[in-house]
XYZ file of C-alpha atoms in Angstrom:
385
model
C -107.329 -12.152 92.242
C -109.344 -12.525 95.476
C -109.376 -8.745 96.000
C -110.581 -8.175 92.416
C -113.397 -10.652 92.972
C -114.511 -8.953 96.196
C -114.536 -5.533 94.512
C -116.534 -6.905 91.599
C -118.984 -8.641 93.942
C -119.480 -5.421 95.956
C -120.260 -3.479 92.770
C -122.835 -6.093 91.776
C -124.484 -5.899 95.208
C -124.630 -2.113 95.052
C -126.251 -2.265 91.626
C -128.821 -4.848 92.668
C -129.782 -2.975 95.846
C -130.820 0.071 93.799
C -132.658 -1.793 91.046
C -136.431 -1.619 91.379
C -136.703 -4.930 89.505
C -135.178 -6.689 92.506
C -137.637 -6.451 95.351
C -137.983 -10.086 96.417
C -136.499 -11.820 99.390
C -133.676 -14.328 99.370
C -134.886 -17.898 99.036
C -132.013 -18.791 101.342
C -133.846 -16.969 104.126
C -136.768 -19.333 103.701
C -134.556 -22.212 104.773
C -134.057 -20.743 108.233
C -136.886 -22.816 109.562
C -140.025 -24.627 108.510
C -141.090 -25.032 112.109
C -142.433 -22.522 114.581
C -140.834 -24.502 117.422
C -137.280 -23.679 116.413
C -137.803 -19.986 117.033
C -137.557 -18.132 120.311
C -140.942 -17.470 121.898
C -141.497 -15.132 124.833
C -143.481 -15.163 128.051
C -146.036 -12.445 128.631
C -146.095 -10.259 131.729
C -149.071 -8.393 133.098
C -149.131 -4.634 132.680
C -150.898 -1.920 134.622
C -152.649 -0.463 131.587
C -155.640 -2.816 131.768
C -156.177 -6.313 130.482
C -159.237 -5.789 128.331
C -159.708 -3.357 125.493
C -162.418 -0.763 126.157
C -164.209 0.559 123.094
C -164.671 4.280 122.627
C -167.786 5.656 124.327
C -169.548 9.006 124.200
C -171.760 10.876 121.800
C -170.157 9.546 118.636
C -171.918 6.710 116.847
C -170.115 3.415 117.246
C -168.682 1.748 114.177
C -169.469 -1.849 113.222
C -165.999 -2.778 114.430
C -166.608 -1.227 117.845
C -170.014 -2.899 118.174
C -168.473 -6.235 117.280
C -165.703 -5.769 119.823
C -168.157 -4.831 122.572
C -170.204 -7.922 121.844
C -167.186 -10.189 121.950
C -165.295 -8.510 124.789
C -166.528 -11.037 127.332
C -165.130 -13.803 125.142
C -161.545 -12.521 125.206
C -158.817 -14.779 126.528
C -155.094 -14.450 127.107
C -153.039 -15.400 124.085
C -150.134 -17.455 125.431
C -148.876 -19.369 122.391
C -146.068 -16.820 121.934
C -145.745 -16.573 118.161
C -147.188 -13.550 116.406
C -148.038 -14.640 112.861
C -147.109 -12.368 109.984
C -147.754 -12.246 106.265
C -146.993 -9.669 103.577
C -147.611 -8.805 99.940
C -146.255 -6.380 97.376
C -148.577 -4.061 95.399
C -151.308 -6.190 93.866
C -151.648 -7.064 90.207
C -154.909 -5.423 89.164
C -154.373 -6.084 85.444
C -153.236 -9.742 85.058
C -153.236 -9.469 81.248
C -150.326 -7.005 81.539
C -148.458 -9.030 84.157
C -148.717 -12.441 82.510
C -148.315 -11.393 78.890
C -145.162 -13.374 78.134
C -142.733 -10.442 78.093
C -139.362 -10.353 79.861
C -140.966 -9.165 83.122
C -143.482 -11.983 83.396
C -141.362 -14.151 85.713
C -140.695 -11.128 87.938
C -144.414 -10.417 88.304
C -145.220 -14.116 88.640
C -142.792 -14.693 91.518
C -143.199 -11.639 93.722
C -146.812 -10.533 93.256
C -150.373 -11.757 93.648
C -153.514 -10.607 91.870
C -156.435 -8.810 93.479
C -158.513 -11.978 93.142
C -155.809 -14.119 94.770
C -155.469 -11.681 97.651
C -159.212 -11.714 98.304
C -159.152 -15.515 98.313
C -156.221 -15.438 100.754
C -158.180 -13.217 103.154
C -161.012 -15.758 103.156
C -158.493 -18.493 103.934
C -156.938 -16.494 106.785
C -160.340 -15.757 108.256
C -161.414 -19.389 107.967
C -158.269 -20.409 109.865
C -159.053 -18.025 112.743
C -156.433 -15.333 112.181
C -157.198 -11.833 113.433
C -155.381 -8.614 112.536
C -153.499 -6.805 115.302
C -151.318 -3.695 115.442
C -147.580 -3.784 116.068
C -148.111 -2.015 119.412
C -150.483 -4.718 120.632
C -147.574 -6.977 121.542
C -145.228 -4.711 123.467
C -144.940 -1.657 125.720
C -142.132 0.857 125.392
C -140.848 2.749 128.421
C -139.468 5.974 126.937
C -137.702 7.045 130.136
C -135.824 3.782 130.499
C -135.622 3.090 126.770
C -136.772 -0.456 127.442
C -139.348 -2.728 125.830
C -141.645 -5.063 127.731
C -143.864 -7.817 126.317
C -147.554 -6.982 126.591
C -150.232 -9.486 127.525
C -152.401 -9.853 124.445
C -156.090 -10.710 124.861
C -157.999 -11.985 121.835
C -161.382 -13.527 121.092
C -161.291 -17.225 121.953
C -159.566 -19.389 119.381
C -158.105 -16.491 117.385
C -154.463 -16.246 116.268
C -152.770 -12.799 116.033
C -151.722 -11.682 112.557
C -149.609 -8.666 111.572
C -150.147 -7.806 107.901
C -147.802 -5.640 105.852
C -147.334 -4.340 102.306
C -143.817 -3.866 100.948
C -142.794 -1.335 98.288
C -146.109 0.482 97.899
C -144.134 2.998 95.876
C -145.263 1.861 92.422
C -141.916 1.581 90.678
C -141.948 1.947 86.860
C -141.642 -1.791 86.244
C -144.674 -2.448 88.443
C -146.795 0.236 86.776
C -145.973 -1.092 83.317
C -146.856 -4.650 84.250
C -150.266 -4.641 85.828
C -150.200 -2.832 89.185
C -151.970 0.441 89.941
C -150.267 3.660 88.880
C -150.747 5.452 92.196
C -153.083 6.003 95.109
C -154.983 9.295 95.028
C -157.814 11.307 96.568
C -160.781 11.402 94.200
C -163.278 14.192 93.537
C -165.340 13.091 96.557
C -162.357 13.241 98.904
C -162.074 9.448 99.086
C -159.047 7.229 98.551
C -158.798 5.259 95.304
C -156.137 3.782 93.065
C -155.447 4.846 89.512
C -155.702 2.229 86.776
C -154.081 2.660 83.385
C -156.437 2.234 80.431
C -156.224 2.984 76.731
C -156.220 6.738 76.320
C -155.625 7.571 79.976
C -156.543 6.417 83.490
C -159.615 5.432 85.452
C -160.581 5.028 89.095
C -160.105 1.576 90.582
C -160.172 -0.218 93.948
C -158.012 -3.244 93.225
C -155.200 -2.557 95.699
C -154.965 -4.583 98.929
C -155.910 -1.566 101.049
C -159.395 -1.451 99.512
C -159.917 -5.197 99.396
C -159.006 -5.474 103.080
C -161.315 -2.584 104.000
C -164.251 -4.245 102.245
C -163.427 -7.581 103.866
C -163.446 -6.011 107.340
C -166.817 -4.386 106.651
C -168.199 -7.862 106.005
C -166.137 -9.548 108.735
C -165.516 -6.928 111.464
C -164.166 -9.595 113.801
C -161.170 -10.030 111.472
C -159.715 -6.813 112.927
C -158.783 -6.464 116.614
C -159.213 -2.909 117.931
C -159.496 -1.548 114.396
C -156.143 -2.950 113.243
C -155.229 -2.794 109.560
C -151.637 -3.249 108.338
C -148.187 -1.738 107.904
C -147.075 -0.053 104.677
C -143.320 -0.172 104.049
C -141.889 2.528 101.786
C -138.557 3.272 100.167
C -137.906 6.762 98.786
C -135.552 6.612 95.833
C -138.417 6.417 93.315
C -140.858 8.494 95.327
C -143.789 7.086 97.318
C -147.299 5.872 96.527
C -146.854 6.704 92.838
C -145.607 10.277 93.313
C -142.178 11.714 92.449
C -141.420 13.001 95.931
C -137.683 12.374 95.778
C -135.307 15.319 96.129
C -133.683 14.598 92.775
C -136.909 15.618 91.011
C -137.061 19.366 90.493
C -140.198 21.256 91.480
C -141.620 18.268 93.344
C -143.714 20.391 95.702
C -147.074 19.449 94.167
C -146.129 15.777 94.143
C -145.327 15.913 97.862
C -148.616 17.672 98.624
C -150.578 14.956 96.816
C -148.628 12.183 98.535
C -149.136 13.792 101.947
C -152.917 13.908 101.465
C -152.910 10.218 100.560
C -150.783 9.358 103.606
C -153.118 11.257 105.913
C -156.159 9.442 104.522
C -154.465 6.045 104.882
C -153.514 6.786 108.487
C -157.100 7.830 109.253
C -158.137 4.362 108.096
C -155.900 2.791 110.757
C -152.805 1.860 108.766
C -149.222 2.254 110.006
C -146.151 3.231 107.980
C -142.633 1.797 108.069
C -139.253 2.441 106.546
C -138.108 -0.042 103.914
C -134.792 1.841 103.701
C -134.371 4.676 101.211
C -132.719 2.766 98.362
C -133.933 -0.797 99.049
C -130.537 -1.828 100.392
C -129.178 -5.093 101.738
C -128.947 -4.284 105.451
C -126.855 -7.379 106.109
C -123.965 -6.403 103.802
C -124.033 -2.632 103.370
C -121.409 -0.725 105.406
C -122.556 1.096 108.523
C -121.563 4.438 106.979
C -123.809 3.747 103.980
C -126.552 2.565 106.304
C -126.365 5.907 108.126
C -126.478 7.782 104.818
C -129.483 5.749 103.696
C -131.322 6.502 106.963
C -130.532 10.189 106.556
C -132.070 10.290 103.085
C -135.179 8.472 104.287
C -135.461 10.951 107.169
C -135.146 13.901 104.793
C -137.488 12.742 102.025
C -139.938 10.160 103.379
C -140.402 10.648 107.122
C -141.752 14.220 106.673
C -144.543 12.673 104.592
C -145.318 9.496 106.548
C -144.760 10.993 109.972
C -142.634 9.424 112.665
C -142.366 5.644 112.770
C -140.344 3.160 114.791
C -140.962 0.290 112.329
C -138.279 -0.916 109.914
C -138.997 -3.658 107.368
C -135.877 -5.226 105.877
C -135.575 -5.107 102.063
C -135.102 -8.597 100.602
C -135.843 -9.909 104.100
C -132.113 -9.502 104.806
C -131.806 -8.759 108.516
C -129.247 -6.144 109.525
C -125.740 -6.954 110.647
C -125.050 -6.127 114.315
C -123.381 -2.844 113.308
C -126.306 -1.814 111.096
C -128.849 -2.878 113.699
C -127.159 -0.416 116.056
C -127.414 2.281 113.384
C -131.121 1.608 112.905
C -131.786 1.654 116.640
C -129.931 4.959 116.937
C -132.203 6.257 114.190
C -135.302 5.551 116.286
C -136.329 2.128 115.005
C -137.248 -0.574 117.520
C -139.719 -2.809 115.644
C -138.065 -4.880 112.893
C -139.519 -7.300 110.366
C -137.680 -9.723 108.092
C -138.631 -12.799 106.046
C -138.333 -16.491 106.887
C -139.856 -19.899 106.217
C -142.171 -19.515 109.202
C -143.297 -16.851 111.621
C -141.262 -16.047 114.706
C -141.318 -13.481 117.477
C -138.457 -12.088 119.529
C -138.779 -9.361 122.148
C -135.523 -8.061 123.581
C -134.824 -5.232 125.986
C -134.592 -2.575 123.288
C -136.106 -4.036 120.130
C -138.762 -6.351 118.731
C -138.214 -8.648 115.758
C -140.817 -10.497 113.751
C -140.134 -12.787 110.819
C -142.767 -12.778 108.104
C -144.114 -15.120 105.496
C -144.636 -13.859 101.942
C -147.890 -14.296 100.077
C -146.621 -14.392 96.496
C -146.008 -16.503 93.442
C -143.017 -18.203 95.039
C -145.364 -19.685 97.638
C -147.431 -21.077 94.775
C -144.512 -22.174 92.608
C -142.828 -24.215 95.332
C -146.112 -25.136 97.050
C -144.690 -24.046 100.387
C -146.171 -25.974 103.269
C -147.829 -23.577 105.696
C -150.886 -23.122 107.856
C -151.837 -19.714 106.451
C -153.733 -20.763 103.356
C -154.793 -23.643 101.160
C -152.632 -22.922 98.117
C -155.076 -24.570 95.709
C -157.903 -22.400 97.042
C -155.951 -19.183 96.415
C -153.903 -19.824 93.267
C -155.570 -21.129 90.125
C -153.961 -22.254 86.876
C -153.508 -20.329 84.737
C -153.056 -17.325 86.993
C -155.300 -14.541 85.761
């Protein structure tokens, strides 16, 4: 009887891991800690690559971000608190009327997503609370010859707290597209990035995705971004990427891959990083190591050629890898890992970095999670629209 139950449970897990309707994290993970103090924090060491960031000089005109950084460079101070704060979202709801329309997918959209308006409000809250965006590489150095990682001394404007921002599942699965998110990201007739919004009789250009909202926010508040930092975009591959059918199972997908590649290149030019979210959105804590290897192989074959090389792996469901699967992921070139927890935490080991993130989503609103990221009442309004 016990064996039958285990077989049945394994089948259920396999089904769930490949179902695009199941993208959230485990609420059990949120119980890991409500306090920053319970997590391991690291000491910084000085490096020989310079303590202060030097802005680009030369004939090129300086951007507003560079001018702002030059002005504030003398105000930089060593960040010694240890914790690197993290927050993430899924694709934004740009059409709330489709997300909160009372159908069977309403609770799914309500729990795991935020609207464009809510995200913009959250950015104002983060800025007001002195967070500043940083890149993943701002917190560590990697010695390729030795294969070792060393903490990097981080210098920030006085009073600022480092924030790593990420977007999970920017693939635009069918359920998302049918319930209020964008349909895809694309390059418009002027060669600029936009998102595609579904309207009666077709589609129209839109800028409701978090990428565009964050870009506009940084234009207004250039000191919200340290050294031009943006965020990390985590992609699976089993339903294509960025709204395009790039997966191998789709015949004649050459044009789809070309379109996706152009979008990726534009996003990278804007300062964003890409990460693996596994190929099939798998549970890295329970999947066998052989299946983990197979999943990595598929991601390498179908997604990495489009995103370019990356050492960042963001755990689906926030489920951190078992020791065996962590070894598999390291062997596959990943050394920067991100999960989900009730608070932020930072761990730098000899050969990998691990951050635990906080979700900005409807669950935060529903359970009124206590946190220092945002004022929940300032971001989420009733009814959500």
